[in-house]
Short mmCIF file of C-alpha atoms in Angstrom, two decimals:
data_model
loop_
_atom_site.label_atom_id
_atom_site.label_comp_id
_atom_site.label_asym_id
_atom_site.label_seq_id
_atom_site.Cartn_x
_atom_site.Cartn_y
_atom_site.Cartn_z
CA UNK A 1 -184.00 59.50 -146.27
CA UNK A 2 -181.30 56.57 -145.63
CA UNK A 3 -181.66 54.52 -142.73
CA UNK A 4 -179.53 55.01 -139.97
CA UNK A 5 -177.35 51.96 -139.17
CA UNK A 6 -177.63 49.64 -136.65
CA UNK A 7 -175.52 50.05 -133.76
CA UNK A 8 -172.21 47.96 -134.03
CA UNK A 9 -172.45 47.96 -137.47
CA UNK A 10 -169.32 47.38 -139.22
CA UNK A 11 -168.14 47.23 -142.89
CA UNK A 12 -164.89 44.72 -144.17
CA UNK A 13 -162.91 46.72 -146.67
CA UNK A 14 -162.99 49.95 -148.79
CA UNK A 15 -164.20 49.67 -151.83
CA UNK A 16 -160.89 47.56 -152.98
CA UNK A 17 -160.67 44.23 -153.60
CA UNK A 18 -157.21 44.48 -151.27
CA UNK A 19 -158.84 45.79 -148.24
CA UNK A 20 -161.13 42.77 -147.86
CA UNK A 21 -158.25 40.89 -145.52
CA UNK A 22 -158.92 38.35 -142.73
CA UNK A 23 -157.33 40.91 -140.56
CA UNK A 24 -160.27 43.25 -141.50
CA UNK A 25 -162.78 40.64 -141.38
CA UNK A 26 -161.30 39.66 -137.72
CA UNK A 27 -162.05 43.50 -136.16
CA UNK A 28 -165.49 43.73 -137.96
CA UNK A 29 -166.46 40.72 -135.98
CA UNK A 30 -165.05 41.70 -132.83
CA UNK A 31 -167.05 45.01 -133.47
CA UNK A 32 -170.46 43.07 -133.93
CA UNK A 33 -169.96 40.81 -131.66
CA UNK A 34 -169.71 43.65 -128.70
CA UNK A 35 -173.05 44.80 -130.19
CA UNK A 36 -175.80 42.70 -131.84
CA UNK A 37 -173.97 44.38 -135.25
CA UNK A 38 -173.97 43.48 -138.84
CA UNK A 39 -171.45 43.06 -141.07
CA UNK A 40 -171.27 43.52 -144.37
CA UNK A 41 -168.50 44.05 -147.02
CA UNK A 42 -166.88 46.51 -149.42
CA UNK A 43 -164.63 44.60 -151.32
CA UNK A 44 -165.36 45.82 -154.93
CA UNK A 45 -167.47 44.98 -158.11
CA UNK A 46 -166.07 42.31 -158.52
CA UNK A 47 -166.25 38.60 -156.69
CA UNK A 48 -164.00 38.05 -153.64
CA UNK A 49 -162.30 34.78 -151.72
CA UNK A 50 -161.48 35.78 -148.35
CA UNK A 51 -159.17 32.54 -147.35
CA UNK A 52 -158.75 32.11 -143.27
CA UNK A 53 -156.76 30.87 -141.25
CA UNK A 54 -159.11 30.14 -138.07
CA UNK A 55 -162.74 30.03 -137.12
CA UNK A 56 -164.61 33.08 -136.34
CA UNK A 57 -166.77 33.07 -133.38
CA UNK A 58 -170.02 34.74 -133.73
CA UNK A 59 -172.07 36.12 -130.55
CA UNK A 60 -176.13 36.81 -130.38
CA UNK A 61 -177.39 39.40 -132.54
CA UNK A 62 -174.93 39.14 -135.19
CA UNK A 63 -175.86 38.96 -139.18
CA UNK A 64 -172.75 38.22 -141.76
CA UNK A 65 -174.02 39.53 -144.92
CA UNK A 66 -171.88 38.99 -148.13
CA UNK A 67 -174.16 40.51 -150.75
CA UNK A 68 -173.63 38.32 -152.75
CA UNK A 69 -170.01 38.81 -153.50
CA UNK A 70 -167.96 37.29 -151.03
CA UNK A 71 -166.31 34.01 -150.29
CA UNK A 72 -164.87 32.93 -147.26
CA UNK A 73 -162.93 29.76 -147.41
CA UNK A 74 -161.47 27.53 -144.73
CA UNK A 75 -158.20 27.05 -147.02
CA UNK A 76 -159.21 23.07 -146.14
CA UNK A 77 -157.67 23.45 -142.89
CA UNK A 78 -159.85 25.73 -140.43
CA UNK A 79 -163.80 25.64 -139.57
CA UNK A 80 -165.22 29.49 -140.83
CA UNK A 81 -167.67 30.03 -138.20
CA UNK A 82 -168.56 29.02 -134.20
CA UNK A 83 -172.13 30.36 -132.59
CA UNK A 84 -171.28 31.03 -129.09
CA UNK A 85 -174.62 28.93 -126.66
CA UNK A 86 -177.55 30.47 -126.68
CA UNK A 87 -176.67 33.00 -129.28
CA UNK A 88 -179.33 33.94 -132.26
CA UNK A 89 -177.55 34.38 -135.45
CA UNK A 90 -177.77 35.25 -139.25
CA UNK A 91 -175.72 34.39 -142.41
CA UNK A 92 -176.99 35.34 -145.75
CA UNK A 93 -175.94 36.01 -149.07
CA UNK A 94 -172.11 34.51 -149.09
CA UNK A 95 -170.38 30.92 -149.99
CA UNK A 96 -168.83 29.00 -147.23
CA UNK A 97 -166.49 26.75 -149.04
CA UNK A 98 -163.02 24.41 -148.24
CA UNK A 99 -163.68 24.55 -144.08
CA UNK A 100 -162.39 21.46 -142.11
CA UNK A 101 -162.86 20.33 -138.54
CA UNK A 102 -163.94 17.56 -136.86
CA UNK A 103 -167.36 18.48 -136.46
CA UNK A 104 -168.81 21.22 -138.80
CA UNK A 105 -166.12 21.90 -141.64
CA UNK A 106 -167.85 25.50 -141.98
CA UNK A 107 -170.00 25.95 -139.30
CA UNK A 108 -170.75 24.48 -135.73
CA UNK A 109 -172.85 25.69 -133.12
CA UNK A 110 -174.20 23.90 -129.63
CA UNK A 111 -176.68 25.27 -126.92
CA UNK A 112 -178.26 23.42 -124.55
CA UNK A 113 -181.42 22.69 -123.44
CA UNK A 114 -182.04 25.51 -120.93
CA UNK A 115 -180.59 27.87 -123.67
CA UNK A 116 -180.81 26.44 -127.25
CA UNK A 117 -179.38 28.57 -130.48
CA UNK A 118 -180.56 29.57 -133.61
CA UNK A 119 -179.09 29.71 -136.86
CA UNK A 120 -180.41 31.03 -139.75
CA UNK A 121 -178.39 30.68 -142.97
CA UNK A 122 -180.61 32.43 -146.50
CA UNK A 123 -179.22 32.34 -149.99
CA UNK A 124 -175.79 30.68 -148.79
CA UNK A 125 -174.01 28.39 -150.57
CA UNK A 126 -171.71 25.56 -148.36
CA UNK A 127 -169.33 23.40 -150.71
CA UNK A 128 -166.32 21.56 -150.37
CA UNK A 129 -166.35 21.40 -146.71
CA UNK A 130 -165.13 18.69 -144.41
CA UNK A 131 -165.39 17.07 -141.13
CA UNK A 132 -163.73 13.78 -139.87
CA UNK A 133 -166.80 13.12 -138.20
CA UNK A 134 -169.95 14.66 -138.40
CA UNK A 135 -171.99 17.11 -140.62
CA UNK A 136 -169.86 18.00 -143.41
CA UNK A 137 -171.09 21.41 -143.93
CA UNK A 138 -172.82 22.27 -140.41
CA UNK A 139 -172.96 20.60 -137.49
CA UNK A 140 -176.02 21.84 -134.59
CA UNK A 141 -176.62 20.59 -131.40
CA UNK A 142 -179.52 22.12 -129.26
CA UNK A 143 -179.88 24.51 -131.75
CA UNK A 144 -183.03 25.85 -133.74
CA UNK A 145 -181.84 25.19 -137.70
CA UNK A 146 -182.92 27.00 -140.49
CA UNK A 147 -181.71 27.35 -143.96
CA UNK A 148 -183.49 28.67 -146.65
CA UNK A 149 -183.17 29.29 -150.37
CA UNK A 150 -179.42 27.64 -150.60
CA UNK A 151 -177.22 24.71 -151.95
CA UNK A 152 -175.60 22.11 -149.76
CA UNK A 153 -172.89 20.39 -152.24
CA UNK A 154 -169.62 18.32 -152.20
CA UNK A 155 -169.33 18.34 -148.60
CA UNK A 156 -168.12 14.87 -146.92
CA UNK A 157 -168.35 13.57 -143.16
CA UNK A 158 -166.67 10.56 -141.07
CA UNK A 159 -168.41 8.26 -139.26
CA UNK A 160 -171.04 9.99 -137.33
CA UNK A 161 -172.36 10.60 -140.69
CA UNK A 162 -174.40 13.85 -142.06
CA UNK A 163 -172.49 14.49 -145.06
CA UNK A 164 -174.08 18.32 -145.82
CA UNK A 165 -175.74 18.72 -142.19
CA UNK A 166 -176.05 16.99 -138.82
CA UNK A 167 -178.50 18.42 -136.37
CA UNK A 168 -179.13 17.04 -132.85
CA UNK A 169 -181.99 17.36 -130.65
CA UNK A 170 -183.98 20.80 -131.53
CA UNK A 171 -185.26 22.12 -134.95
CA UNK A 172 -184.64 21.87 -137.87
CA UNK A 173 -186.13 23.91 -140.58
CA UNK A 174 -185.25 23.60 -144.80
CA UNK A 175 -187.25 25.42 -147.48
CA UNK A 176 -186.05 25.63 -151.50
CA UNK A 177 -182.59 24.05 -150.20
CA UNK A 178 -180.83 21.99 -152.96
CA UNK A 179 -178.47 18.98 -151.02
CA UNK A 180 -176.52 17.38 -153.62
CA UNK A 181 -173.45 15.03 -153.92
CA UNK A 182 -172.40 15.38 -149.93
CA UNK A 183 -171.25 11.81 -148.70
CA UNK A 184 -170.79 10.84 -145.20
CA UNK A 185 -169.20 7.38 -143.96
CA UNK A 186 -171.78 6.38 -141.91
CA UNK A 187 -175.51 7.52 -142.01
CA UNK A 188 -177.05 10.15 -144.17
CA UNK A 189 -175.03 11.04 -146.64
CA UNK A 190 -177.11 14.06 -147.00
CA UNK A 191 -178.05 14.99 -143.85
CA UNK A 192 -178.82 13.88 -139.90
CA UNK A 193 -181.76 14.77 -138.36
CA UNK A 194 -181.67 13.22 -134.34
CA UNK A 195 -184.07 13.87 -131.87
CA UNK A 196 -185.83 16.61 -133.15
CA UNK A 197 -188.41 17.81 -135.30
CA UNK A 198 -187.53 18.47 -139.43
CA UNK A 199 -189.72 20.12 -141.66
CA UNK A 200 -188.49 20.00 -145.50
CA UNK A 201 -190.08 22.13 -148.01
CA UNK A 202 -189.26 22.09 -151.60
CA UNK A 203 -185.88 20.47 -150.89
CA UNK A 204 -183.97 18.36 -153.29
CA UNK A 205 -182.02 15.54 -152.27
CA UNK A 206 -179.88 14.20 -155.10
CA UNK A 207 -176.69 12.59 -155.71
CA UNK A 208 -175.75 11.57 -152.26
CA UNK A 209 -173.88 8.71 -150.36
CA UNK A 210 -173.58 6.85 -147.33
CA UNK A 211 -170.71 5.00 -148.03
CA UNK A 212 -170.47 2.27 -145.40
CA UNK A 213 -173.89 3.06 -143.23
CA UNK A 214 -177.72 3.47 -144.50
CA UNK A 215 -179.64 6.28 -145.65
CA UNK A 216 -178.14 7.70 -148.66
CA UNK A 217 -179.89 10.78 -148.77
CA UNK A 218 -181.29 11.43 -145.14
CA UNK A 219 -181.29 9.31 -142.11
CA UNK A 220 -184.04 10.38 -139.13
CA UNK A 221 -183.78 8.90 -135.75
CA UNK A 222 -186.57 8.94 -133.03
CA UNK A 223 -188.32 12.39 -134.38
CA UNK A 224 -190.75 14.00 -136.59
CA UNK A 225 -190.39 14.69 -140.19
CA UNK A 226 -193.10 16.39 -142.37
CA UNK A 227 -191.66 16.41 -146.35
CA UNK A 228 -193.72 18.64 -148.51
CA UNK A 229 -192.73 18.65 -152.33
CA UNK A 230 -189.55 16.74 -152.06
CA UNK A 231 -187.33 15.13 -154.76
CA UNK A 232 -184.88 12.38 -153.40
CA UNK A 233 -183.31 11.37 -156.54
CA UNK A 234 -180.13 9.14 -157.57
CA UNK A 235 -178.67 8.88 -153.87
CA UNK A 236 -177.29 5.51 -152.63
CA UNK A 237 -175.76 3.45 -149.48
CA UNK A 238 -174.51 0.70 -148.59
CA UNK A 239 -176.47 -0.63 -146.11
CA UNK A 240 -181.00 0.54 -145.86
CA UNK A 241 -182.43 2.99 -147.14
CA UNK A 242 -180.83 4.19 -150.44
CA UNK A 243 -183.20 7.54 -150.47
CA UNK A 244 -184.35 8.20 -147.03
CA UNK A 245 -183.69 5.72 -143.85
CA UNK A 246 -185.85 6.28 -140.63
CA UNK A 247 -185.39 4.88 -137.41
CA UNK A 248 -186.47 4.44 -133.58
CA UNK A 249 -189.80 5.16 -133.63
CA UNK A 250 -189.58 7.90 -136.08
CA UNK A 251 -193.08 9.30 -137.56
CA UNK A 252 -192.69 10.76 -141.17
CA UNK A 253 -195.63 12.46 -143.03
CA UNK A 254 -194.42 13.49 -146.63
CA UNK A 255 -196.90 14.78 -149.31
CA UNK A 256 -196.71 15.22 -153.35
CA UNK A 257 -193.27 14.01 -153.34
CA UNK A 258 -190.83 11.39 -155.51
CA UNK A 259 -188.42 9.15 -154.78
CA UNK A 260 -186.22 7.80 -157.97
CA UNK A 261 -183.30 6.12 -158.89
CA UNK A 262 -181.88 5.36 -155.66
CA UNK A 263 -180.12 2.40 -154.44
CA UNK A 264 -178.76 0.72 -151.70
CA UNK A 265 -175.80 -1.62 -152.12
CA UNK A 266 -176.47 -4.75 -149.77
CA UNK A 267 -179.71 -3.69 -147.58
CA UNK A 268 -183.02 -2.95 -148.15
CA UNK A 269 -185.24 -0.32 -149.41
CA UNK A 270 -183.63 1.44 -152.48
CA UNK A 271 -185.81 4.43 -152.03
CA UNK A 272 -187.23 4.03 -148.57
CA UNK A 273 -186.56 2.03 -145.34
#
């Protein structure tokens, strides 16, 4: 006996590779939104790009579920999704590539500290994706992070650094996530963690850059990180900490782990500061 749905669920497309349009994309959200819905998508057998031309706001409840199929791309000039405060939500299965903005090129969601997020992105692959300031791929603020089985790669970030991710002051949470060849001007070319607790399992950290600020890989300010199984390999900065860079009274535990070939261009610690 099938399932029934869930209430607000919605569908993009009909079975065509045509039908899959942003306008259609645009009134399954709305539809989701209204009601802790899903949406999937129809698009075909075959691989789609879905190429937009603003951000899509996404309210509590909602899961976007590509199946492994679908692209959405920023077109290098939009971010692809906003998580209203205090909203719970879930991406899986899809590629986020090519979103811009000047905090989160694909994704960017703040709470607050009465009424944090959460975001939970599984099997999703962010590439290409750019902010002018900070976290290249996603950017969180007061917001409970977790991303799971996916690949972080070729995104970029200004100043504020965070190259793939920045997160800010609540959780975040990385298991089997690869984060490779991101670069950020200033501080972690990888990723940010501020504030907050990380906890990094079977994550691989290779290839990335700081290119004017320290921690090539990761930088951690004035929080918590417990590493389990990590690989930090080839990343580099220009100032401390080629491979990881931790700061303001920042308490790391990491276990059956390897740092190699990093370097740092005119600090210290190649692999570790």
């Amino acid at each position: 006996v099938a399932m029934p749905a869930l209430a607000g669920s919605t569908v993009v497309g009909t079975g065509t590779p045509g039908s899959c349009t942003e306008a259609a994309l645009d009134a399954a959200v709305t539809v989701a939104n209204g009601s802790f819905g899903i949406v999937t998508f129809n698009c075909g057998a075959a691989p789609k790009v879905i190429v937009l031309s603003h951000a899509r706001a996404l309210a509590n409840g909602v899961i976007v579920d590509g199946g492994n199929l679908v692209t959405l791309s920023g077109g290098n000039f939009t971010r692809i999704f906003q998580i209203f405060q205090g909203s719970a939500v879930d991406i899986r299965n899809i590629q986020l590539v090519n979103g811009s903005a000047a905090g989160g090129g694909a994704i960017l969601s703040v709470g607050s500290s009465e009424d944090p997020s959460t975001l939970t992105l599984s099997n999703v692959r962010l590439a290409d994706n750019t902010s002018s300031l900070y976290g290249g791929a996603v950017a969180v603020a007061q917001t409970h992070l977790t991303i799971v089985d996916s690949r972080i790669e070729g995104n970029t970030a200004g100043a504020e650094g965070g190259g793939g991710v920045s997160a800010n002051s609540a959780t975040l949470t990385l298991t089997n996530v690869d984060v490779a060849h991101n670069s950020a001007t200033g501080e972690g070319g990888g990723l940010v963690s501020w504030f907050q607790t990380a906890t990094l399992t079977d994550v691989t950290l290779r290839g990335n850059e700081s290119v004017t600020g320290n921690g090539g890989a990761a930088s951690v300010r004035a929080g918590t990180l417990w590493g389990y199984r990590l690989r930090v390999d080839s990343n580099r900065s220009f100032g401390d900490g080629g491979g990881l860079w931790f700061w303001e009274g920042t308490v790391a535990t990491i276990e059956d782990s390897s740092l190699r070939w990093n370097t740092q261009q005119s600090g210290y610690g190649a692999g570790l500061y």
